[in-house]
Tab-separated table of N, CA and C in Angstrom:
chain	number	residue	atom	x	y	z
V	747	MET	N	-20.071	-39.292	-13.777
V	747	MET	CA	-18.750	-39.198	-14.368
V	747	MET	C	-18.534	-37.846	-15.045
V	748	ASN	N	-19.605	-37.296	-15.618
V	748	ASN	CA	-19.472	-36.013	-16.289
V	748	ASN	C	-19.198	-34.873	-15.314
V	749	ILE	N	-19.631	-35.032	-14.071
V	749	ILE	CA	-19.409	-33.978	-13.084
V	749	ILE	C	-17.924	-33.830	-12.760
V	750	LEU	N	-17.142	-34.893	-12.911
V	750	LEU	CA	-15.707	-34.809	-12.661
V	750	LEU	C	-15.025	-33.843	-13.622
V	751	PHE	N	-15.531	-33.739	-14.830
V	751	PHE	CA	-14.952	-32.810	-15.801
V	751	PHE	C	-15.172	-31.354	-15.379
V	752	LEU	N	-16.099	-31.119	-14.505
V	752	LEU	CA	-16.345	-29.785	-13.973
V	752	LEU	C	-15.641	-29.575	-12.623
V	753	LEU	N	-15.699	-30.579	-11.752
V	753	LEU	CA	-15.164	-30.418	-10.399
V	753	LEU	C	-13.637	-30.380	-10.353
V	754	ILE	N	-12.980	-31.161	-11.195
V	754	ILE	CA	-11.511	-31.184	-11.168
V	754	ILE	C	-10.936	-29.833	-11.595
V	755	PRO	N	-11.370	-29.226	-12.695
V	755	PRO	CA	-10.822	-27.894	-13.016
V	755	PRO	C	-11.167	-26.831	-11.966
V	756	ILE	N	-12.358	-26.887	-11.392
V	756	ILE	CA	-12.721	-25.916	-10.354
V	756	ILE	C	-11.823	-26.089	-9.137
V	757	SER	N	-11.563	-27.331	-8.733
V	757	SER	CA	-10.692	-27.556	-7.575
V	757	SER	C	-9.260	-27.129	-7.871
V	758	LEU	N	-8.792	-27.298	-9.088
V	758	LEU	CA	-7.445	-26.848	-9.436
V	758	LEU	C	-7.354	-25.324	-9.416
V	759	VAL	N	-8.393	-24.647	-9.853
V	759	VAL	CA	-8.402	-23.186	-9.808
V	759	VAL	C	-8.408	-22.700	-8.360
V	760	VAL	N	-9.215	-23.302	-7.520
V	760	VAL	CA	-9.274	-22.912	-6.108
V	760	VAL	C	-7.935	-23.169	-5.427
V	761	MET	N	-7.314	-24.306	-5.728
V	761	MET	CA	-6.011	-24.620	-5.150
V	761	MET	C	-4.957	-23.631	-5.647
V	762	GLY	N	-5.017	-23.257	-6.901
V	762	GLY	CA	-4.083	-22.274	-7.426
V	762	GLY	C	-4.240	-20.922	-6.758
V	763	ILE	N	-5.474	-20.503	-6.510
V	763	ILE	CA	-5.718	-19.240	-5.808
V	763	ILE	C	-5.184	-19.310	-4.380
V	764	ALA	N	-5.361	-20.442	-3.708
V	764	ALA	CA	-4.867	-20.597	-2.341
V	764	ALA	C	-3.337	-20.526	-2.302
V	765	VAL	N	-2.675	-21.163	-3.251
V	765	VAL	CA	-1.213	-21.114	-3.304
V	765	VAL	C	-0.748	-19.691	-3.593
V	766	TRP	N	-1.432	-19.008	-4.516
V	766	TRP	CA	-1.058	-17.629	-4.839
V	766	TRP	C	-1.218	-16.723	-3.630
V	767	LEU	N	-2.304	-16.867	-2.878
V	767	LEU	CA	-2.516	-16.052	-1.676
V	767	LEU	C	-1.466	-16.341	-0.610
V	768	PHE	N	-1.086	-17.611	-0.474
V	768	PHE	CA	-0.054	-17.957	0.499
V	768	PHE	C	1.286	-17.335	0.114
V	769	LEU	N	1.652	-17.433	-1.155
V	769	LEU	CA	2.919	-16.844	-1.605
V	769	LEU	C	2.894	-15.319	-1.470
V	770	TRP	N	1.764	-14.708	-1.728
V	770	TRP	CA	1.651	-13.258	-1.548
V	770	TRP	C	1.858	-12.888	-0.079
V	771	ALA	N	1.274	-13.659	0.822
V	771	ALA	CA	1.402	-13.382	2.250
V	771	ALA	C	2.852	-13.528	2.705
V	772	VAL	N	3.546	-14.533	2.193
V	772	VAL	CA	4.945	-14.731	2.582
V	772	VAL	C	5.806	-13.597	2.039
V	773	ARG	N	5.600	-13.207	0.794
V	773	ARG	CA	6.415	-12.153	0.187
V	773	ARG	C	6.139	-10.787	0.785
V	774	SER	N	4.942	-10.546	1.244
V	774	SER	CA	4.620	-9.226	1.795
V	774	SER	C	4.958	-9.116	3.275
V	775	GLY	N	5.449	-10.172	3.898
V	775	GLY	CA	5.903	-10.095	5.280
V	775	GLY	C	4.818	-10.333	6.310
V	776	GLN	N	3.762	-11.008	5.962
V	776	GLN	CA	2.685	-11.251	6.917
V	776	GLN	C	3.109	-12.205	8.034
V	777	PHE	N	4.104	-13.039	7.795
V	777	PHE	CA	4.534	-14.029	8.783
V	777	PHE	C	5.849	-13.647	9.436
V	778	GLU	N	6.269	-12.397	9.354
V	778	GLU	CA	7.562	-11.993	9.883
V	778	GLU	C	7.605	-11.983	11.408
V	779	ASP	N	6.639	-11.388	12.056
V	779	ASP	CA	6.647	-11.254	13.512
V	779	ASP	C	5.367	-11.851	14.077
V	780	LEU	N	5.417	-13.130	14.394
V	780	LEU	CA	4.229	-13.807	14.901
V	780	LEU	C	4.074	-13.652	16.416
V	781	GLU	N	5.176	-13.383	17.122
V	781	GLU	CA	5.115	-13.305	18.580
V	781	GLU	C	4.971	-11.878	19.089
V	782	GLY	N	5.258	-10.891	18.280
V	782	GLY	CA	5.221	-9.492	18.707
V	782	GLY	C	3.868	-9.035	19.222
V	783	PRO	N	2.765	-9.277	18.502
V	783	PRO	CA	1.465	-8.826	19.017
V	783	PRO	C	1.100	-9.476	20.359
V	784	GLY	N	1.476	-10.729	20.552
V	784	GLY	CA	1.190	-11.386	21.831
V	784	GLY	C	1.967	-10.754	22.979
V	785	HIS	N	3.210	-10.384	22.728
V	785	HIS	CA	4.009	-9.746	23.773
V	785	HIS	C	3.513	-8.328	24.052
V	786	ARG	N	3.041	-7.634	23.035
V	786	ARG	CA	2.535	-6.278	23.256
V	786	ARG	C	1.281	-6.283	24.127
V	787	ILE	N	0.472	-7.318	24.015
V	787	ILE	CA	-0.715	-7.407	24.864
V	787	ILE	C	-0.312	-7.601	26.322
V	788	LEU	N	0.686	-8.449	26.556
V	788	LEU	CA	1.101	-8.738	27.929
V	788	LEU	C	1.889	-7.598	28.545
V	789	MET	N	2.627	-6.851	27.770
V	789	MET	CA	3.492	-5.788	28.278
V	789	MET	C	2.866	-4.409	28.069
V	790	ASP	N	1.597	-4.284	28.314
V	790	ASP	CA	0.941	-2.996	28.143
V	790	ASP	C	1.221	-2.098	29.337
V	791	ASP	N	0.977	-0.821	29.169
V	791	ASP	CA	1.173	0.130	30.256
V	791	ASP	C	0.038	-0.013	31.257
V	792	ASP	N	0.373	0.170	32.511
V	792	ASP	CA	-0.633	0.069	33.567
V	792	ASP	C	-1.224	1.423	33.923
V	793	ASP	N	-1.065	2.400	33.056
V	793	ASP	CA	-1.642	3.720	33.306
V	793	ASP	C	-3.159	3.645	33.200
V	794	PRO	N	-3.871	4.390	34.026
V	794	PRO	CA	-5.334	4.384	33.914
V	794	PRO	C	-5.758	5.018	32.590
V	795	LEU	N	-6.792	4.473	32.002
V	795	LEU	CA	-7.259	4.985	30.727
V	795	LEU	C	-8.073	6.260	30.892
V	796	ILE	N	-8.803	6.389	31.993
V	796	ILE	CA	-9.628	7.569	32.226
V	796	ILE	C	-8.969	8.393	33.323
V	797	PRO	N	-8.538	9.589	32.995
V	797	PRO	CA	-7.903	10.409	34.043
V	797	PRO	C	-8.943	10.885	35.046
V	798	PRO	N	-8.531	11.094	36.283
V	798	PRO	CA	-9.495	11.581	37.288
V	798	PRO	C	-9.942	12.984	36.911
V	799	PRO	N	-11.154	13.345	37.249
V	799	PRO	CA	-11.635	14.696	36.925
V	799	PRO	C	-10.825	15.748	37.670
V	800	PRO	N	-10.653	16.891	37.059
V	800	PRO	CA	-9.861	17.931	37.742
V	800	PRO	C	-10.584	18.427	38.998
V	801	GLY	N	-9.839	18.602	40.033
V	801	GLY	CA	-10.417	19.092	41.277
V	801	GLY	C	-10.982	18.001	42.154
V	802	SER	N	-10.889	16.748	41.765
V	802	SER	CA	-11.448	15.688	42.605
V	802	SER	C	-10.645	15.539	43.894
V	803	LYS	N	-9.347	15.800	43.851
V	803	LYS	CA	-8.524	15.722	45.053
V	803	LYS	C	-8.833	16.885	45.988
V	804	ASP	N	-9.151	18.052	45.425
V	804	ASP	CA	-9.457	19.219	46.251
V	804	ASP	C	-10.729	18.993	47.066
V	805	ARG	N	-11.710	18.364	46.475
V	805	ARG	CA	-12.967	18.120	47.201
V	805	ARG	C	-12.737	17.177	48.378
V	806	ARG	N	-11.941	16.153	48.164
V	806	ARG	CA	-11.684	15.198	49.246
V	806	ARG	C	-10.932	15.878	50.394
V	807	SER	N	-9.935	16.685	50.039
V	807	SER	CA	-9.154	17.332	51.102
V	807	SER	C	-9.997	18.376	51.847
V	808	ALA	N	-10.931	19.032	51.162
V	808	ALA	CA	-11.794	20.016	51.821
V	808	ALA	C	-12.735	19.329	52.812
V	809	LYS	N	-13.234	18.158	52.474
V	809	LYS	CA	-14.130	17.436	53.391
V	809	LYS	C	-13.390	16.985	54.634
V	810	THR	N	-12.154	16.549	54.471
V	810	THR	CA	-11.416	16.070	55.633
V	810	THR	C	-10.971	17.218	56.517
V	811	LYS	N	-10.743	18.402	55.937
V	811	LYS	CA	-10.328	19.544	56.753
V	811	LYS	C	-11.480	20.054	57.617
V	812	ASN	N	-12.687	20.072	57.055
V	812	ASN	CA	-13.839	20.590	57.787
V	812	ASN	C	-14.411	19.580	58.764
V	813	GLY	N	-14.093	18.339	58.571
V	813	GLY	CA	-14.621	17.312	59.466
V	813	GLY	C	-15.913	16.737	58.948
V	814	PRO	N	-16.415	15.704	59.603
V	814	PRO	CA	-17.640	15.045	59.125
V	814	PRO	C	-18.895	15.806	59.380
């Protein structure tokens, strides 16, 4: 029974911190755009991330001109 005198105030403090964090998140705009990051992942650019090395096209064309 004596442990309740310790656990109830601790649980109220933890609950108060959770409510404060939730209100802070709402006021700071953390929940404003929930769908935007998901759409940005799907609508990414299809450009290659690694550009081809310079002169790689020249080597291929030189091989085809000279023959096998």
